[in-house]
Amino acid sequence: MTIGEAALRGTSTPAEVRRSATGPTAGLAEGYAQANLIAVPRDWAYDVLLFAQRNPKPCPVLDVTEPGGHRTVLAADADLRCDVPRYRVWEHGELVAEPADAGGHWRDDLVAFLIGCSFTFESALKLAGVPLRYVEQGRNVPMYVTDRECRPAGRLHGPLVVSMRYVPGHLVETARAVTARMPAVHGAPVHVGDPAALGVADLDRPDFGDATMPHDGDVPVFWACGVTPQAAVMASRPPFAITHAPGHMFVTDVRDDTYRVC
Amino acid sequence: MTIGEAALRGTSTPAEVRRSATGPTAGLAEGYAQANLIAVPRDWAYDVLLFAQRNPKPCPVLDVTEPGGHRTVLAADADLRCDVPRYRVWEHGELVAEPADAGGHWRDDLVAFLIGCSFTFESALKLAGVPLRYVEQGRNVPMYVTDRECRPAGRLHGPLVVSMRYVPGHLVETARAVTARMPAVHGAPVHVGDPAALGVADLDRPDFGDATMPHDGDVPVFWACGVTPQAAVMASRPPFAITHAPGHMFVTDVRDDTYRVC
């Protein structure tokens, strides 16, 4: 499924998206929260949970499974082993597979973390009149590895990853205010303007996702991104991990609005 | 020091309060966040952190120490072993000591969790014109064990504990809105009105803290309380734990306002 098809499917249910989507999930099952996935052996679970606690902007935890489990309170009938459109399987920090079904890789000692995703605040941005250039352009959201180090936890360390959306200058404050109300899905931007301040050299060469085109008067706005734990996996090399592929999220049965605090 | 003296000391610095306070800390070092403490052996740390993640209203985690450590990013010069006015020491769920200094009880494998406290939103309530009856009356805030079970995590389970403040009826919505903006310190109330809905039989007999007197037209408003992990210790009986004594909080160097999300 391409993003073009995705846009057509904005009214799909979360269960339909979990069953059928194979590409990036932005715009799918509109109004429902999406989540990043990282599953690690039980022995590493405390490190991941503490890393998330110490870095709540990129790693807001929405749910944690029982060891070996594949069920989540975020979607009662979902199976985390196969209901993400595309997975990444990691061994000692190296990407070893990118399957559409992780059933063959799942282990009995895996603990899965579902982490808030900025796609979740996009319906609120749209409602507030903030256009989404990358969706208009049929792209995956661009993501960048910054030069900011997260606060380490146990054996886990790594850089902050951000997603970027071009926002018309006069709507930057609106975008900030709307997203600040949703801290469980990354909250307010971490930076507005000059990408060099984050150590990002070239917005046209994202580390994950696709480059997007600004309109005249657009300003780049950066939000903390749930790919950050994946960058920590790359940097910290746990023996094994399964994550989602960037942009290919787990779509939950929870309404976006649930994560708006006021 | 009594609460009466405490009121006089609203302009004390956090470091002064940490050094000298021996009683409840409501109203002390006004404008600075206060925190609940629970320290458990490293072997129980994942259970506590997961319990907190699964019950974010009562257990918003502000910081977690390294095993055996007694330093926190919330107050660089503080010593968690002695800078809380009063501690509780637990063995297998039984209270065995209530010292003013926990240095003699601290262990090399303890991991300390600092958890948001509703005292932190009280300056915002005051600013919004919401009176604090229990402070006016020179009492500790009343806390109640409810009949709502928290979502268990590993070996930890237990009931939700709430703090209660009488709020004039016409200010209940103000109090809700002000506190909703501060999810890291318990956020919006969990219940307004009839205490029986929480399984609380008699507001004049709190489980912790002191009974307070309503004014005509006051409504009881209940917020999730950071004593909840302490109730989980009582219910789940880990071999060892150190907590603060209810109402006797760790005063941080972090401004209240840091925890306001919008």
Coordinates of C-alpha atoms in Angstrom, one line a residue:
Chain A
M1 CA 0.0 0.0 0.0
T2 CA 1.4 3.4 -0.9
I3 CA 0.8 6.6 1.0
G4 CA -1.5 7.6 -1.8
E5 CA -3.7 4.6 -1.0
A6 CA -3.2 5.4 2.7
A7 CA -4.7 8.8 2.3
L8 CA -7.8 7.2 0.7
R9 CA -8.1 5.0 3.8
G10 CA -8.3 7.6 6.4
T11 CA -11.6 6.1 7.5
S12 CA -10.3 2.6 8.0
T13 CA -10.7 1.1 11.4
P14 CA -7.5 0.4 13.4
A15 CA -8.2 -3.4 13.1
E16 CA -8.3 -3.1 9.3
V17 CA -5.1 -1.2 9.2
R18 CA -3.4 -3.7 11.5
R19 CA -4.6 -6.5 9.3
S20 CA -3.8 -5.0 5.9
A21 CA -1.3 -2.1 5.9
T22 CA 2.2 -2.8 4.6
G23 CA 3.6 0.7 4.2
P24 CA 3.9 3.8 6.4
T25 CA 0.9 4.5 8.6
A26 CA 0.6 8.3 8.7
G27 CA -3.0 9.3 8.0
L28 CA -4.4 5.8 8.4
A29 CA -7.2 5.1 10.9
E30 CA -7.5 8.8 11.5
G31 CA -8.3 9.7 15.1
Y32 CA -6.6 6.7 16.6
A33 CA -3.2 6.7 18.4
Q34 CA -0.2 5.1 16.8
A35 CA 2.8 3.6 18.6
N36 CA 6.4 2.8 18.2
L37 CA 7.5 -0.7 19.2
I38 CA 10.7 -1.9 20.8
A39 CA 10.9 -5.5 22.2
V40 CA 14.0 -6.6 24.1
P41 CA 14.9 -9.7 26.3
R42 CA 13.6 -9.5 29.9
D43 CA 17.2 -9.0 31.1
W44 CA 17.3 -5.6 29.2
A45 CA 13.7 -4.5 30.1
Y46 CA 14.7 -2.4 33.1
D47 CA 17.3 -0.6 31.1
V48 CA 14.8 0.3 28.4
L49 CA 12.1 1.3 30.9
L50 CA 14.6 3.5 32.8
F51 CA 15.9 5.0 29.5
A52 CA 12.3 5.9 28.7
Q53 CA 11.7 7.4 32.1
R54 CA 14.8 9.5 31.8
N55 CA 14.0 10.6 28.3
P56 CA 10.2 11.1 28.4
K57 CA 10.1 13.5 25.4
P58 CA 11.3 10.9 22.8
C59 CA 10.2 7.8 24.8
P60 CA 6.7 8.3 26.4
V61 CA 5.7 4.7 27.3
L62 CA 2.1 3.8 26.5
D63 CA 2.2 0.1 27.5
V64 CA 4.6 -2.7 28.4
T65 CA 3.8 -6.3 27.8
E66 CA 4.4 -9.3 30.1
P67 CA 7.6 -11.2 29.2
G68 CA 6.9 -13.4 26.1
G69 CA 3.5 -11.8 25.7
H70 CA 2.1 -10.3 22.5
R71 CA -1.0 -8.7 23.8
T72 CA -1.4 -5.0 24.8
V73 CA -4.1 -3.1 26.6
L74 CA -4.0 -0.6 23.7
A75 CA -5.7 -3.0 21.3
A76 CA -7.3 -6.0 22.9
D77 CA -7.5 -8.2 19.8
A78 CA -4.1 -7.3 18.3
D79 CA -1.0 -9.5 18.1
L80 CA 2.2 -7.5 18.4
R81 CA 4.1 -10.3 16.5
C82 CA 2.4 -9.6 13.2
D83 CA 0.2 -6.4 13.4
V84 CA 2.9 -3.9 12.7
P85 CA 3.3 -3.3 8.9
R86 CA 7.0 -3.8 8.9
Y87 CA 9.5 -4.8 11.6
R88 CA 13.2 -4.6 12.1
V89 CA 15.1 -7.4 13.8
W90 CA 18.4 -6.5 15.5
E91 CA 21.3 -8.6 16.7
H92 CA 24.0 -6.9 18.7
G93 CA 22.9 -3.6 17.2
E94 CA 23.0 -4.8 13.6
L95 CA 19.9 -4.9 11.4
V96 CA 19.5 -8.6 10.4
A97 CA 15.9 -8.7 9.0
E98 CA 13.0 -6.4 8.0
P99 CA 10.0 -8.8 7.9
A100 CA 6.3 -8.0 7.6
D101 CA 5.6 -10.6 10.2
A102 CA 7.9 -11.0 13.3
G103 CA 6.3 -14.3 14.5
G104 CA 9.3 -16.4 13.4
H105 CA 11.7 -14.1 15.4
W106 CA 9.6 -13.6 18.6
R107 CA 11.1 -15.1 21.8
D108 CA 9.6 -16.2 25.1
D109 CA 11.6 -13.7 27.1
L110 CA 10.8 -10.6 25.0
V111 CA 9.2 -7.6 26.7
A112 CA 7.6 -5.2 24.3
F113 CA 7.4 -1.5 24.8
L114 CA 4.8 0.6 23.0
I115 CA 5.9 4.2 22.8
G116 CA 3.9 7.3 21.8
C117 CA 4.1 8.5 18.2
S118 CA 3.8 12.0 16.9
F119 CA 1.3 10.8 14.2
T120 CA -1.1 10.8 17.2
F121 CA -1.1 14.6 17.4
E122 CA -1.6 15.1 13.7
S123 CA -5.3 15.1 13.7
A124 CA -5.2 17.8 16.4
L125 CA -2.8 19.8 14.2
K126 CA -5.1 19.4 11.2
L127 CA -8.1 20.5 13.3
A128 CA -6.1 23.6 14.3
G129 CA -5.5 24.4 10.7
V130 CA -1.8 23.4 10.6
P131 CA -1.1 21.7 7.2
L132 CA 1.0 18.5 7.0
R133 CA 3.4 19.0 4.1
Y134 CA 4.7 15.5 4.1
V135 CA 1.2 14.0 4.0
E136 CA 0.2 16.4 1.2
Q137 CA 3.4 15.3 -0.7
G138 CA 2.7 11.5 -0.2
R139 CA 5.9 11.0 1.8
N140 CA 6.9 9.3 5.1
V141 CA 7.7 11.9 7.8
P142 CA 11.5 12.9 7.7
M143 CA 13.5 11.9 10.8
Y144 CA 17.0 13.0 11.8
V145 CA 19.6 11.8 14.3
T146 CA 20.7 14.8 16.3
D147 CA 23.9 15.6 18.2
R148 CA 22.0 15.6 21.5
E149 CA 22.7 12.6 23.7
C150 CA 19.9 11.1 25.6
R151 CA 20.4 10.6 29.4
P152 CA 21.8 7.1 29.6
A153 CA 20.2 4.3 31.6
G154 CA 22.1 1.1 32.6
R155 CA 23.6 -0.3 29.4
L156 CA 21.5 1.9 27.1
H157 CA 22.7 5.2 25.5
G158 CA 22.2 6.9 22.3
P159 CA 21.3 10.2 20.5
L160 CA 18.0 11.9 20.4
V161 CA 16.1 11.4 17.1
V162 CA 13.6 14.0 15.9
S163 CA 10.8 14.1 13.4
M164 CA 10.4 17.3 11.4
R165 CA 7.4 19.0 9.9
Y166 CA 7.5 22.3 7.9
V167 CA 5.0 24.7 9.5
P168 CA 3.9 28.1 8.1
G169 CA 5.6 30.7 10.3
H170 CA 2.4 32.2 11.6
L171 CA 1.2 28.8 12.8
V172 CA 4.3 27.7 14.7
E173 CA 2.9 28.9 18.0
T174 CA -0.4 27.1 17.3
A175 CA 1.5 23.9 16.5
R176 CA 3.5 24.3 19.7
A177 CA 0.4 24.9 21.9
V178 CA -1.6 22.0 20.3
T179 CA 1.2 19.5 20.8
A180 CA 2.2 20.7 24.3
R181 CA -1.2 19.4 25.5
M182 CA -0.2 15.8 24.4
P183 CA 2.9 14.9 26.4
A184 CA 2.3 11.2 26.0
V185 CA 2.9 11.5 22.3
H186 CA 6.1 13.6 22.4
G187 CA 4.4 16.9 23.5
A188 CA 5.8 20.3 22.5
P189 CA 8.6 20.6 19.9
V190 CA 12.2 20.3 21.1
H191 CA 13.4 22.9 18.6
V192 CA 12.1 25.4 16.0
G193 CA 14.2 26.7 13.2
D194 CA 17.9 26.3 12.4
P195 CA 18.6 22.5 12.0
A196 CA 22.3 23.1 12.8
A197 CA 21.3 23.8 16.4
L198 CA 20.5 20.0 16.5
G199 CA 23.6 19.0 14.6
V200 CA 21.4 18.3 11.5
A201 CA 23.4 19.3 8.4
D202 CA 20.9 18.9 5.6
L203 CA 17.1 18.7 5.9
D204 CA 17.0 17.1 2.4
R205 CA 18.9 14.1 3.7
P206 CA 16.9 12.6 6.6
D207 CA 18.3 9.6 8.4
F208 CA 14.9 7.9 8.2
G209 CA 11.7 8.6 6.2
D210 CA 11.6 11.0 3.2
A211 CA 12.7 14.5 2.5
T212 CA 9.8 16.9 2.1
M213 CA 9.5 20.3 0.4
P214 CA 8.7 23.5 2.3
H215 CA 6.4 26.2 1.1
D216 CA 7.4 29.9 1.2
G217 CA 7.4 31.1 4.7
D218 CA 7.5 27.6 6.2
V219 CA 9.7 27.0 9.3
P220 CA 11.1 23.5 10.2
V221 CA 9.7 22.4 13.5
F222 CA 11.3 19.4 15.3
W223 CA 9.6 17.0 17.7
A224 CA 11.2 14.2 19.7
C225 CA 10.7 10.9 17.9
G226 CA 10.0 7.4 19.1
V227 CA 12.7 6.1 16.8
T228 CA 15.1 7.2 19.5
P229 CA 15.0 3.8 21.3
Q230 CA 15.9 2.2 17.9
A231 CA 19.0 4.5 17.7
A232 CA 19.8 3.4 21.3
V233 CA 19.7 -0.2 20.1
M234 CA 22.1 0.6 17.3
A235 CA 24.4 2.5 19.7
S236 CA 24.2 0.1 22.7
R237 CA 24.0 -3.3 20.9
P238 CA 21.8 -5.4 23.1
P239 CA 22.1 -9.0 22.0
F240 CA 18.6 -9.0 20.5
A241 CA 15.7 -6.6 19.7
I242 CA 12.7 -6.2 17.5
T243 CA 11.4 -2.8 16.6
H244 CA 9.0 -1.4 14.1
A245 CA 10.4 0.0 10.8
P246 CA 10.4 3.9 11.0
G247 CA 7.1 5.3 10.0
H248 CA 5.4 1.8 10.0
M249 CA 3.6 2.1 13.3
F250 CA 1.4 -0.1 15.5
V251 CA -2.1 1.4 15.2
T252 CA -4.0 1.2 18.5
D253 CA -7.7 1.2 19.4
V254 CA -7.1 4.2 21.6
R255 CA -8.5 7.5 20.5
D256 CA -5.9 10.3 19.9
D257 CA -7.8 12.5 22.3
T258 CA -7.2 10.2 25.2
Y259 CA -3.6 11.6 25.3
R260 CA -4.7 15.2 25.4
V261 CA -4.2 16.3 29.0
C262 CA -6.1 19.6 28.8
Chain B
M1 CA 8.4 22.2 63.4
T2 CA 4.6 22.4 63.3
I3 CA 2.6 23.4 60.2
G4 CA 2.1 26.8 61.9
E5 CA 5.8 27.3 61.8
A6 CA 5.8 25.9 58.3
A7 CA 3.5 28.6 57.1
L8 CA 5.9 31.2 58.4
R9 CA 8.6 29.5 56.4
G10 CA 7.0 29.7 53.0
T11 CA 10.0 31.6 51.7
S12 CA 12.6 29.1 52.9
T13 CA 14.9 27.7 50.2
P14 CA 14.6 24.0 49.3
A15 CA 18.0 23.4 50.8
E16 CA 17.0 25.0 54.1
V17 CA 13.9 22.8 54.3
R18 CA 15.8 19.7 53.5
R19 CA 18.3 20.5 56.2
S20 CA 15.8 21.6 59.0
A21 CA 12.2 20.4 58.4
T22 CA 11.1 17.6 60.7
G23 CA 7.3 17.7 60.1
P24 CA 4.9 17.7 57.1
T25 CA 6.2 19.8 54.2
A26 CA 3.0 21.3 52.7
G27 CA 3.6 25.0 52.2
L28 CA 7.3 24.9 52.7
A29 CA 9.7 26.2 50.1
E30 CA 6.8 27.6 48.1
G31 CA 7.1 27.3 44.4
Y32 CA 9.4 24.3 44.4
A33 CA 8.3 20.7 43.6
Q34 CA 8.0 18.1 46.3
A35 CA 8.4 14.4 45.8
N36 CA 7.4 11.0 47.3
L37 CA 10.2 8.5 47.9
I38 CA 10.3 4.8 47.6
A39 CA 13.5 2.9 47.6
V40 CA 13.7 -0.9 47.0
P41 CA 16.4 -3.5 46.3
R42 CA 17.6 -3.5 42.7
D43 CA 15.9 -6.9 42.2
W44 CA 12.5 -5.2 42.8
A45 CA 13.3 -2.0 40.8
Y46 CA 11.7 -3.2 37.5
D47 CA 8.5 -4.1 39.3
V48 CA 8.3 -0.7 40.9
L49 CA 9.1 1.2 37.6
L50 CA 6.6 -0.9 35.7
F51 CA 4.0 -0.4 38.4
A52 CA 4.6 3.3 38.1
Q53 CA 4.3 3.2 34.3
R54 CA 1.0 1.3 34.5
N55 CA -0.4 3.6 37.1
P56 CA 0.8 7.1 36.0
K57 CA -1.8 9.1 37.9
P58 CA -0.7 8.0 41.3
C59 CA 2.9 7.2 40.4
P60 CA 4.4 9.8 38.0
V61 CA 8.2 9.1 38.2
L62 CA 10.3 12.3 38.4
D63 CA 13.7 10.5 38.9
V64 CA 15.3 7.1 39.5
T65 CA 18.7 6.8 41.2
E66 CA 21.6 4.4 40.3
P67 CA 21.6 1.3 42.6
G68 CA 23.1 2.3 46.0
G69 CA 23.1 5.9 45.0
H70 CA 21.7 8.7 47.1
R71 CA 21.9 11.6 44.6
T72 CA 19.2 12.9 42.3
V73 CA 19.1 15.3 39.4
L74 CA 16.2 17.0 41.2
A75 CA 18.5 18.5 43.8
A76 CA 22.2 18.3 43.0
D77 CA 23.5 18.8 46.6
A78 CA 20.8 16.7 48.4
D79 CA 21.4 13.3 50.1
L80 CA 18.3 11.1 49.8
R81 CA 19.4 9.1 52.9
C82 CA 18.8 12.1 55.3
D83 CA 17.1 15.0 53.5
V84 CA 13.5 13.8 53.9
P85 CA 12.0 15.0 57.2
R86 CA 10.8 11.5 58.2
Y87 CA 11.2 8.1 56.7
R88 CA 9.5 4.8 57.0
V89 CA 11.5 1.5 56.9
W90 CA 9.6 -1.6 55.8
E91 CA 10.5 -5.3 56.0
H92 CA 8.2 -7.8 54.3
G93 CA 5.5 -5.2 54.3
E94 CA 5.7 -4.4 58.0
L95 CA 6.7 -0.9 59.2
V96 CA 9.8 -1.5 61.4
A97 CA 11.1 2.1 61.9
E98 CA 10.2 5.7 61.3
P99 CA 13.5 7.5 61.5
A100 CA 14.4 11.1 60.7
D101 CA 17.6 9.9 59.1
A102 CA 17.7 6.7 57.0
G103 CA 21.5 6.6 56.7
G104 CA 21.7 3.6 59.0
H105 CA 19.1 1.6 57.0
W106 CA 20.4 2.5 53.5
R107 CA 21.7 -0.5 51.4
D108 CA 24.1 -0.7 48.5
D109 CA 21.5 -2.3 46.3
L110 CA 18.7 0.2 46.9
V111 CA 17.2 2.0 43.9
A112 CA 15.3 5.1 44.9
F113 CA 12.2 6.4 43.0
L114 CA 11.1 10.0 43.4
I115 CA 7.5 10.4 42.5
G116 CA 5.5 13.5 41.9
C117 CA 3.5 15.0 44.8
S118 CA 0.3 17.0 44.7
F119 CA 1.8 19.7 47.0
T120 CA 3.5 20.7 43.7
F121 CA 0.3 22.0 42.2
E122 CA -0.8 23.8 45.2
S123 CA 0.9 27.1 44.4
A124 CA -0.9 27.0 41.0
L125 CA -4.2 26.4 42.8
K126 CA -3.6 29.3 45.2
L127 CA -2.7 31.5 42.2
A128 CA -6.0 30.5 40.6
G129 CA -7.8 31.5 43.8
V130 CA -8.6 28.0 45.1
P131 CA -8.3 28.0 48.9
L132 CA -6.5 25.1 50.7
R133 CA -8.6 24.3 53.7
Y134 CA -6.1 21.9 55.3
V135 CA -3.3 24.4 55.1
E136 CA -5.6 27.1 56.6
Q137 CA -6.4 24.7 59.4
G138 CA -2.8 23.8 60.1
R139 CA -3.2 20.1 59.2
N140 CA -1.5 17.5 57.0
V141 CA -3.5 16.7 53.9
P142 CA -5.9 13.9 54.4
M143 CA -5.2 10.7 52.4
Y144 CA -7.5 7.7 51.9
V145 CA -7.0 4.1 50.7
T146 CA -9.7 3.5 48.0
D147 CA -11.3 0.3 46.8
R148 CA -9.8 0.8 43.3
E149 CA -7.0 -1.7 42.6
C150 CA -4.0 -0.4 40.7
R151 CA -3.0 -2.3 37.6
P152 CA -0.5 -4.9 39.0
A153 CA 3.1 -5.1 37.7
G154 CA 5.3 -8.2 38.4
R155 CA 5.1 -8.9 42.1
L156 CA 3.6 -5.5 43.0
H157 CA -0.1 -4.9 43.5
G158 CA -2.2 -2.7 45.7
P159 CA -5.0 -0.1 46.0
L160 CA -5.1 3.4 44.7
V161 CA -4.5 6.0 47.5
V162 CA -5.9 9.5 47.1
S163 CA -5.5 12.9 48.7
M164 CA -8.5 15.0 49.3
R165 CA -9.0 18.7 49.3
Y166 CA -12.3 20.5 50.0
V167 CA -12.9 23.0 47.2
P168 CA -15.7 25.5 47.0
G169 CA -18.3 24.2 44.4
H170 CA -17.9 27.1 42.0
L171 CA -14.1 26.5 41.9
V172 CA -14.1 22.8 41.2
E173 CA -13.8 23.2 37.5
T174 CA -10.9 25.7 38.0
A175 CA -9.1 23.3 40.3
R176 CA -9.6 20.5 37.7
A177 CA -8.3 22.6 34.8
V178 CA -5.3 23.9 36.8
T179 CA -4.2 20.5 37.9
A180 CA -4.9 18.8 34.5
R181 CA -2.0 20.8 33.1
M182 CA 0.4 19.2 35.6
P183 CA 0.3 15.4 34.8
A184 CA 3.7 14.8 36.3
V185 CA 2.4 15.7 39.7
H186 CA -0.9 13.6 39.5
G187 CA -2.8 15.8 37.1
A188 CA -6.6 16.2 37.1
P189 CA -8.6 14.8 40.0
V190 CA -9.6 11.1 39.8
H191 CA -13.0 11.8 41.4
V192 CA -15.2 14.7 42.6
G193 CA -17.9 14.4 45.1
D194 CA -19.3 11.3 46.9
P195 CA -16.5 9.5 48.7
A196 CA -18.5 6.3 48.7
A197 CA -17.7 6.0 44.9
L198 CA -14.1 5.4 45.9
G199 CA -15.0 3.1 48.8
V200 CA -14.2 5.7 51.3
A201 CA -16.6 5.4 54.2
D202 CA -15.8 8.5 56.4
L203 CA -13.9 11.6 55.3
D204 CA -13.3 12.4 59.0
R205 CA -11.1 9.3 59.4
P206 CA -8.3 9.5 56.8
D207 CA -5.9 6.6 56.5
F208 CA -3.0 9.0 56.5
G209 CA -2.7 12.7 57.4
D210 CA -5.4 14.7 59.2
A211 CA -9.1 15.2 58.9
T212 CA -10.0 18.7 57.7
M213 CA -13.2 20.7 58.0
P214 CA -15.2 21.8 54.9
H215 CA -16.8 25.2 54.6
D216 CA -20.4 25.5 53.5
G217 CA -20.6 24.8 49.8
D218 CA -17.3 22.9 49.7
V219 CA -17.1 19.7 47.6
P220 CA -14.5 16.9 48.3
V221 CA -12.1 16.6 45.4
F222 CA -9.8 13.6 45.2
W223 CA -6.4 13.4 43.5
A224 CA -4.3 10.3 43.0
C225 CA -1.6 10.2 45.6
G226 CA 2.1 9.2 45.7
V227 CA 1.5 7.2 48.9
T228 CA 0.1 4.6 46.5
P229 CA 3.5 2.8 46.1
Q230 CA 3.7 2.7 49.9
A231 CA 0.3 0.9 50.0
A232 CA 1.7 -1.5 47.3
V233 CA 4.6 -2.2 49.6
M234 CA 2.2 -3.0 52.5
A235 CA 0.2 -5.3 50.2
S236 CA 3.0 -6.9 48.2
R237 CA 5.6 -7.3 51.0
P238 CA 8.9 -6.9 49.2
P239 CA 11.7 -8.0 51.6
F240 CA 12.9 -4.4 52.2
A241 CA 11.9 -0.8 51.3
I242 CA 12.4 2.7 52.5
T243 CA 9.7 5.4 51.9
H244 CA 9.0 8.9 53.1
A245 CA 6.4 9.2 55.9
P246 CA 3.1 10.5 54.4
G247 CA 3.1 14.3 54.0
H248 CA 6.8 14.5 54.9
M249 CA 8.2 15.0 51.4
F250 CA 11.5 15.4 49.7
V251 CA 11.7 19.0 48.6
T252 CA 13.4 19.4 45.2
D253 CA 15.3 22.3 43.6
V254 CA 12.9 22.1 40.6
R255 CA 10.4 24.9 40.2
D256 CA 6.7 23.8 40.3
D257 CA 6.2 25.4 37.0
T258 CA 8.6 23.0 35.3
Y259 CA 5.8 20.4 35.5
R260 CA 3.1 22.5 33.9
V261 CA 2.8 21.2 30.3
C262 CA 0.7 24.0 28.9

